[in-house]
Short mmCIF file of C-alpha atoms and ligand atoms in Angstrom, two decimals:
data_model
loop_
_atom_site.label_atom_id
_atom_site.label_comp_id
_atom_site.label_asym_id
_atom_site.label_seq_id
_atom_site.Cartn_x
_atom_site.Cartn_y
_atom_site.Cartn_z
CA MET D 1 -9.25 4.33 -25.70
CA ILE D 2 -9.31 3.48 -21.42
CA ILE D 3 -6.92 2.54 -18.98
CA ILE D 4 -7.91 1.39 -15.44
CA CYS D 5 -5.12 0.13 -12.92
CA SER D 6 -4.77 -0.37 -9.25
CA GLU D 7 -3.34 2.92 -7.45
CA ASN D 8 0.34 1.67 -7.61
CA GLY D 9 -0.05 1.47 -11.56
CA GLU D 10 0.67 5.24 -11.20
CA VAL D 11 4.25 5.08 -12.64
CA GLY D 12 3.20 2.95 -15.79
CA ILE D 13 -0.55 4.17 -16.45
CA ARG D 14 0.62 7.39 -18.91
CA THR D 15 3.34 5.11 -20.52
CA ALA D 16 0.35 2.27 -21.32
CA MET D 17 -2.12 5.18 -22.87
CA GLU D 18 0.98 6.41 -24.95
CA VAL D 19 1.13 2.62 -26.11
CA LEU D 20 -2.33 2.87 -27.08
CA LYS D 21 -2.23 6.45 -28.67
CA GLY D 22 0.48 4.99 -30.66
CA GLY D 23 -1.73 2.30 -32.10
CA GLY D 24 -0.72 -0.37 -29.58
CA SER D 25 -3.15 -3.09 -28.73
CA ALA D 26 -4.95 -3.33 -25.32
CA LEU D 27 -2.25 -5.93 -24.49
CA ASP D 28 0.83 -4.04 -25.22
CA ALA D 29 -0.43 -0.74 -23.17
CA VAL D 30 -1.26 -3.54 -20.02
CA GLU D 31 2.25 -5.15 -20.54
CA ALA D 32 3.97 -1.53 -20.93
CA GLY D 33 2.49 -0.17 -17.74
CA ILE D 34 2.91 -3.22 -15.58
CA ARG D 35 6.89 -3.27 -16.81
CA LEU D 36 6.99 0.40 -15.00
CA VAL D 37 5.62 -0.97 -11.95
CA GLU D 38 7.79 -4.03 -11.86
CA ALA D 39 10.50 -1.76 -12.45
CA ASN D 40 9.68 0.31 -8.85
CA ALA D 41 11.84 -0.98 -6.46
CA GLU D 42 9.77 1.01 -3.87
CA ASP D 43 6.97 -1.09 -4.24
CA HIS D 44 7.36 -4.30 -1.79
CA SER D 45 4.28 -5.80 -3.40
CA VAL D 46 5.56 -6.38 -7.51
CA GLY D 47 8.79 -6.96 -9.26
CA LEU D 48 12.34 -5.67 -7.92
CA GLY D 49 11.78 -4.87 -4.41
CA GLY D 50 9.11 -7.15 -3.81
CA TYR D 51 9.14 -8.55 -0.27
CA PRO D 52 10.26 -12.33 -0.08
CA ASN D 53 9.10 -15.80 0.71
CA LEU D 54 9.40 -17.21 4.17
CA LEU D 55 13.13 -18.39 3.11
CA GLY D 56 14.15 -14.92 2.02
CA THR D 57 13.56 -15.66 -1.89
CA VAL D 58 11.23 -13.19 -4.00
CA GLU D 59 9.09 -15.55 -5.77
CA LEU D 60 6.97 -13.54 -8.76
CA ASP D 61 3.37 -14.73 -10.12
CA ALA D 62 2.06 -12.76 -13.27
CA SER D 63 -0.71 -13.36 -15.64
CA ILE D 64 -1.66 -11.27 -18.80
CA MET D 65 -4.82 -12.07 -20.94
CA ASP D 66 -6.03 -10.90 -24.60
CA GLY D 67 -9.82 -10.55 -24.61
CA SER D 68 -10.42 -10.67 -27.99
CA THR D 69 -9.04 -14.26 -28.04
CA ARG D 70 -8.92 -15.16 -24.49
CA MET D 71 -5.61 -16.21 -24.94
CA SER D 72 -3.28 -16.38 -21.62
CA GLY D 73 -0.23 -16.41 -20.39
CA ALA D 74 0.88 -17.03 -16.84
CA ILE D 75 4.22 -17.55 -14.65
CA GLY D 76 4.57 -18.80 -11.07
CA ALA D 77 6.80 -18.61 -8.60
CA LEU D 78 9.47 -17.30 -10.78
CA LYS D 79 12.76 -16.31 -9.07
CA GLY D 80 15.52 -14.01 -10.82
CA PHE D 81 13.96 -12.52 -13.53
CA ALA D 82 13.18 -8.78 -14.26
CA HIS D 83 9.93 -8.73 -15.99
CA PRO D 84 7.07 -11.81 -15.16
CA ILE D 85 4.48 -9.51 -17.44
CA SER D 86 6.63 -10.08 -20.46
CA ILE D 87 7.64 -13.89 -19.77
CA ALA D 88 3.70 -14.01 -19.07
CA ARG D 89 3.27 -12.63 -22.39
CA ALA D 90 5.77 -14.77 -24.07
CA VAL D 91 3.97 -17.86 -22.74
CA LEU D 92 1.13 -16.44 -24.53
CA GLU D 93 2.40 -16.08 -27.79
CA LYS D 94 5.02 -19.10 -27.78
CA LEU D 95 3.61 -21.87 -26.12
CA PRO D 96 0.49 -24.30 -26.59
CA HIS D 97 0.58 -23.99 -22.61
CA VAL D 98 -0.83 -21.27 -20.09
CA LEU D 99 0.86 -21.15 -17.20
CA LEU D 100 4.19 -22.25 -16.29
CA VAL D 101 5.63 -22.53 -12.94
CA ALA D 102 9.38 -22.32 -10.89
CA GLU D 103 12.18 -23.99 -12.78
CA GLY D 104 9.93 -24.43 -15.79
CA ALA D 105 9.01 -20.81 -15.90
CA GLU D 106 12.91 -20.06 -15.33
CA ARG D 107 14.10 -22.08 -18.21
CA PHE D 108 11.34 -20.77 -20.92
CA ALA D 109 12.76 -17.18 -19.65
CA GLN D 110 16.23 -18.35 -20.11
CA GLU D 111 15.33 -20.01 -23.80
CA MET D 112 13.10 -16.37 -24.52
CA GLY D 113 16.34 -14.29 -23.40
CA PHE D 114 15.11 -12.22 -20.95
CA ASP D 115 17.38 -10.45 -18.33
CA GLU D 116 18.18 -12.04 -15.19
CA ARG D 117 18.72 -10.39 -11.71
CA GLU D 118 18.50 -10.69 -8.01
CA MET D 119 15.07 -9.27 -7.31
CA LEU D 120 15.87 -9.11 -3.39
CA THR D 121 16.27 -5.40 -2.36
CA GLU D 122 18.36 -4.50 0.69
CA ALA D 123 15.27 -3.01 1.68
CA ALA D 124 13.07 -5.88 1.05
CA ALA D 125 15.94 -8.48 2.97
CA VAL D 126 16.39 -6.07 6.05
CA ALA D 127 12.10 -5.90 6.21
CA TRP D 128 12.46 -9.77 5.74
CA ARG D 129 14.69 -10.60 8.40
CA GLU D 130 12.84 -7.89 11.23
CA LYS D 131 9.93 -9.75 10.16
CA LEU D 132 11.01 -13.09 11.07
CA LEU D 133 13.08 -11.99 14.16
CA ARG D 134 9.64 -10.81 15.64
CA VAL D 135 8.34 -14.47 15.77
CA MET D 136 11.81 -16.33 15.85
CA ASP D 137 15.16 -16.00 17.24
CA ALA D 138 18.03 -16.01 15.08
CA THR D 139 19.41 -19.53 15.10
CA THR D 140 15.82 -20.60 14.19
CA LEU D 141 16.07 -18.06 11.49
CA ALA D 142 19.18 -19.64 10.29
CA GLU D 143 18.03 -23.03 10.31
CA LEU D 144 14.58 -21.90 8.06
CA PRO D 145 16.44 -23.65 4.82
CA GLU D 146 16.73 -27.18 6.46
CA ARG D 147 13.78 -27.32 9.07
CA GLN D 148 10.98 -29.57 8.35
CA ASP D 149 8.10 -27.48 9.99
CA LEU D 150 8.14 -24.10 7.81
CA TRP D 151 3.90 -24.81 7.51
CA ARG D 152 4.22 -23.52 11.21
CA TRP D 153 6.32 -20.88 10.63
CA VAL D 154 4.58 -19.37 7.50
CA ARG D 155 1.02 -19.32 9.48
CA LEU D 156 2.91 -16.65 12.18
CA SER D 157 4.75 -14.72 9.31
CA SER D 158 1.67 -14.53 6.89
CA ASP D 159 0.41 -11.44 7.89
CA PRO D 160 -3.12 -11.10 6.53
CA GLN D 161 -3.44 -7.22 6.02
CA ARG D 162 -0.20 -7.76 4.15
CA SER D 163 -1.75 -9.85 2.00
CA GLY D 164 -2.58 -6.54 -0.54
CA GLY D 165 -0.48 -5.22 -3.07
CA THR D 166 0.12 -6.24 -6.43
CA THR D 167 -0.53 -4.47 -9.38
CA ASN D 168 -3.89 -4.69 -11.91
CA PHE D 169 -4.00 -3.26 -15.55
CA ILE D 170 -7.36 -3.41 -17.51
CA ALA D 171 -6.75 -1.26 -21.53
CA LEU D 172 -9.85 -0.84 -23.66
CA ASP D 173 -8.15 -0.20 -27.11
CA ASN D 174 -9.32 1.75 -30.04
CA ALA D 175 -10.00 -1.52 -32.29
CA GLY D 176 -12.45 -2.26 -28.94
CA ASN D 177 -10.49 -5.24 -27.27
CA LEU D 178 -9.47 -5.69 -24.28
CA ALA D 179 -7.00 -6.64 -22.41
CA SER D 180 -5.70 -7.63 -18.53
CA GLY D 181 -3.05 -8.04 -16.39
CA VAL D 182 -1.84 -8.82 -12.85
CA SER D 183 2.16 -8.90 -11.22
CA THR D 184 3.04 -9.58 -7.71
CA SER D 185 5.32 -11.03 -5.64
CA GLY D 186 2.37 -12.55 -3.27
CA TRP D 187 2.32 -12.33 0.15
CA PHE D 188 5.35 -11.26 2.33
CA ALA D 189 6.84 -14.42 3.48
CA LYS D 190 4.89 -16.80 2.22
CA TYR D 191 5.61 -20.43 1.99
CA PRO D 192 7.62 -21.37 -0.65
CA GLY D 193 5.86 -22.12 -4.30
CA ARG D 194 2.93 -20.51 -3.02
CA LEU D 195 1.00 -19.43 -5.68
CA GLY D 196 -1.63 -16.39 -5.22
CA ASP D 197 -4.23 -15.51 -7.69
CA SER D 198 -2.63 -13.91 -9.67
CA PRO D 199 -1.29 -16.15 -12.31
CA ILE D 200 -4.26 -18.07 -11.68
CA ILE D 201 -6.73 -16.95 -15.25
CA GLY D 202 -10.41 -16.50 -14.04
CA ALA D 203 -8.96 -16.26 -10.29
CA GLY D 204 -7.31 -12.97 -10.29
CA ASN D 205 -7.12 -12.21 -14.03
CA TYR D 206 -9.91 -12.44 -17.11
CA ALA D 207 -10.82 -10.27 -19.97
CA ASP D 208 -13.51 -11.08 -22.87
CA SER D 209 -13.74 -8.29 -25.27
CA ARG D 210 -17.54 -9.23 -25.57
CA HIS D 211 -18.16 -8.45 -21.63
CA GLY D 212 -15.44 -7.23 -19.88
CA ALA D 213 -12.35 -7.62 -18.08
CA ALA D 214 -11.65 -8.41 -14.41
CA THR D 215 -8.70 -8.25 -12.20
CA CYS D 216 -7.53 -8.62 -8.31
CA THR D 217 -5.71 -7.86 -5.91
CA GLY D 218 -5.81 -8.84 -1.97
CA MET D 219 -6.30 -12.44 -0.23
CA GLY D 220 -5.32 -14.41 -3.30
CA GLU D 221 -6.46 -17.99 -2.08
CA MET D 222 -9.92 -16.10 -1.82
CA ALA D 223 -10.29 -15.10 -5.46
CA ILE D 224 -8.57 -18.57 -6.37
CA ARG D 225 -11.58 -20.60 -4.46
CA ALA D 226 -14.38 -18.24 -5.52
CA GLY D 227 -13.50 -17.58 -9.22
CA THR D 228 -13.55 -14.06 -8.76
CA ALA D 229 -12.55 -12.77 -12.17
CA ARG D 230 -14.46 -15.11 -14.27
CA SER D 231 -17.52 -14.77 -11.93
CA ALA D 232 -17.49 -11.02 -12.32
CA ILE D 233 -17.20 -10.95 -16.18
CA LEU D 234 -20.24 -13.75 -15.92
CA TYR D 235 -22.12 -11.37 -13.93
CA LEU D 236 -21.53 -8.96 -16.73
CA GLN D 237 -22.70 -11.27 -19.55
CA GLN D 238 -25.88 -11.59 -17.60
CA GLY D 239 -26.56 -7.63 -17.93
CA ALA D 240 -25.07 -6.47 -14.72
CA THR D 241 -23.11 -3.02 -14.68
CA PRO D 242 -19.72 -3.28 -13.55
CA GLU D 243 -20.78 -1.93 -10.25
CA GLU D 244 -23.46 -4.24 -9.82
CA ALA D 245 -20.86 -7.07 -10.92
CA GLY D 246 -18.41 -6.18 -8.14
CA ARG D 247 -20.81 -6.09 -5.72
CA ARG D 248 -21.86 -9.60 -6.60
CA VAL D 249 -18.74 -10.89 -6.46
CA MET D 250 -17.49 -8.74 -2.78
CA GLU D 251 -21.10 -11.04 -1.91
CA ASP D 252 -19.56 -14.23 -3.14
CA LEU D 253 -16.09 -13.72 -1.47
CA ASP D 254 -18.57 -12.98 1.75
CA THR D 255 -19.90 -16.69 1.86
CA LEU D 256 -16.74 -18.31 1.76
CA GLY D 257 -15.67 -20.13 5.24
CA GLY D 258 -12.61 -21.75 6.75
CA PRO D 259 -10.11 -19.80 9.02
CA TYR D 260 -8.03 -17.64 6.77
CA LEU D 261 -10.42 -15.15 5.19
CA SER D 262 -9.19 -11.45 4.76
CA GLY D 263 -9.15 -8.41 2.13
CA MET D 264 -9.74 -8.34 -1.45
CA ASN D 265 -9.60 -5.87 -4.49
CA VAL D 266 -11.48 -6.12 -8.06
CA LEU D 267 -11.37 -3.92 -10.33
CA ILE D 268 -13.99 -4.40 -13.19
CA LEU D 269 -13.65 -2.45 -17.18
CA ASP D 270 -16.72 -3.06 -19.42
CA ALA D 271 -16.80 -3.52 -23.31
CA GLN D 272 -18.58 -0.14 -22.87
CA GLY D 273 -15.61 1.54 -21.05
CA ARG D 274 -17.93 1.55 -17.96
CA HIS D 275 -15.86 1.13 -14.50
CA ALA D 276 -15.71 -0.07 -11.23
CA GLY D 277 -13.61 -0.69 -8.55
CA MET D 278 -14.39 -2.53 -5.25
CA THR D 279 -12.83 -3.20 -2.16
CA SER D 280 -13.41 -4.93 1.32
CA HIS D 281 -10.12 -4.12 2.91
CA VAL D 282 -10.57 -0.90 4.17
CA GLU D 283 -12.58 2.30 3.42
CA GLY D 284 -10.69 5.08 1.44
CA ARG D 285 -8.81 3.23 -1.32
CA ASN D 286 -8.76 3.82 -4.86
CA TYR D 287 -8.35 3.09 -8.18
CA LEU D 288 -6.74 4.97 -11.32
CA VAL D 289 -8.82 5.93 -14.55
CA LEU D 290 -7.00 7.43 -17.76
CA THR D 291 -8.84 8.11 -21.32
CA ASP D 292 -7.49 9.31 -24.44
CA ILE D 293 -8.96 12.41 -23.87
CA MET D 294 -7.60 12.96 -20.54
CA THR D 295 -3.82 14.54 -19.75
CA VAL D 296 -3.61 12.83 -15.90
CA PRO D 297 -5.07 10.09 -14.59
CA LEU D 298 -7.75 10.53 -12.27
CA LYS D 299 -8.21 8.68 -8.78
CA LEU D 300 -11.48 7.38 -7.98
CA PRO D 301 -12.88 5.88 -4.94
CA ARG D 302 -13.12 1.89 -4.48
CA THR D 303 -16.78 1.18 -3.45
CA TYR D 304 -16.09 -0.31 0.08
CA ILE D 305 -18.09 -3.74 0.52
CA PRO D 306 -16.92 -5.48 4.11
CA THR D 307 -16.53 -9.06 4.07
CA ARG D 308 -16.05 -11.07 6.95
CA GLN D 309 -12.40 -11.27 7.58
CA HIS D 310 -10.71 -13.52 10.62
CA TRP D 311 -7.35 -15.37 11.26
CA GLN D 312 -7.48 -18.19 13.13
CA GLU D 313 -4.21 -20.14 13.94
CA THR D 314 -4.99 -24.05 14.01
N1 LIG H 1 -3.63 -11.30 -4.85
C1 LIG H 1 -1.99 -11.16 -4.74
C2 LIG H 1 -1.45 -12.62 -4.04
O1 LIG H 1 -2.57 -13.30 -3.16
O2 LIG H 1 -0.60 -13.31 -3.87
#
C-alpha cells in the first residue's frame, strides 16, 4: 500500500494511510486525505481559505477517479461548500454523469446534504483586495461586478507564478487498485466560471489500475491542452517507467505555443508502486510518499524539467 501526494498534502497523508490500513479502498484514502487539505485555511490554493476569483468569490474545482473501473466524478466552479472532493465522489457514485458545474453542482450538493459554508476567509479577502488594488483604483474595484470588461482585468490580475497550488493524492490499496484525486480553488483572480485541469478527467487527473495514475498542479490550461494526466498513463501503458512517462509529458507541454505558458507539476504512481514527481516551475519542489511500513512521510525531490514559460499581454 502506498500513497503519494503534493507537498501540501502533508496534513492529510497519514490519515489517508490509516484508511488503507483499516481496510479502506484507494478511493476512500484519497478522499480522506484531500478533505484535510480542503479544511486547512492556511492553504490558499484549496478549499477553505482558497484565494477567490476576480469578483472576490471562491470557486472550487475537484475530481476523483477509481482506477479499477475508471469511474470518475468531478465538480467545477462550485461556491459555498466545504468539501468539493466528497461532492465529486458523490457525482461518481450517484449519477450517470462525470462533471457538474456551478449552480447544477451546488444544487446536487444540497440534495446530497453536504455542508454549506462561506469559503472566503478574512485573510483571503484581504489578499484579494490588495492584489486588485495594485492594478486598479478603488472605484473600479467597487464597479467590477457590473463592468463589461472583466476580460481585460483578468489578464492583469492572473499572475502565472500564482497559477500553482492545488492538492494531488494518489493511492494504491491492498487489492491493487489505484485511485487519484485533485482539489483546488484555481487561479487567484481567475475569470468567474473558469475551470482548470483539476476537474477535467484526462487533463489534471487520471487513474487506470492496470497501468498507473497521474495528477497535475500548475497552469491547468496547459494540462487541458496537452491531455497531460491521460498521456502519462498511455506512456506507462507503452512501457515507460513513471520517470520516463513524466519526462515525456513535460516534453509534450514544452511544445505548446501561444502567449500564455507557465509551469506544471506532475505526480505519477504506477501499478507496481513505482513513482515519480516532475516540476517545470522551479528546482527544489518536492512530493510526499508514505507506505504502510513507514511511520512518517518521505519528502522526495521532483525532477526539474524546465519548459518554455512566458506571459505576453495581447
Ligand atoms: N491546476 C490548477 C488550476 O489550474 O486551476
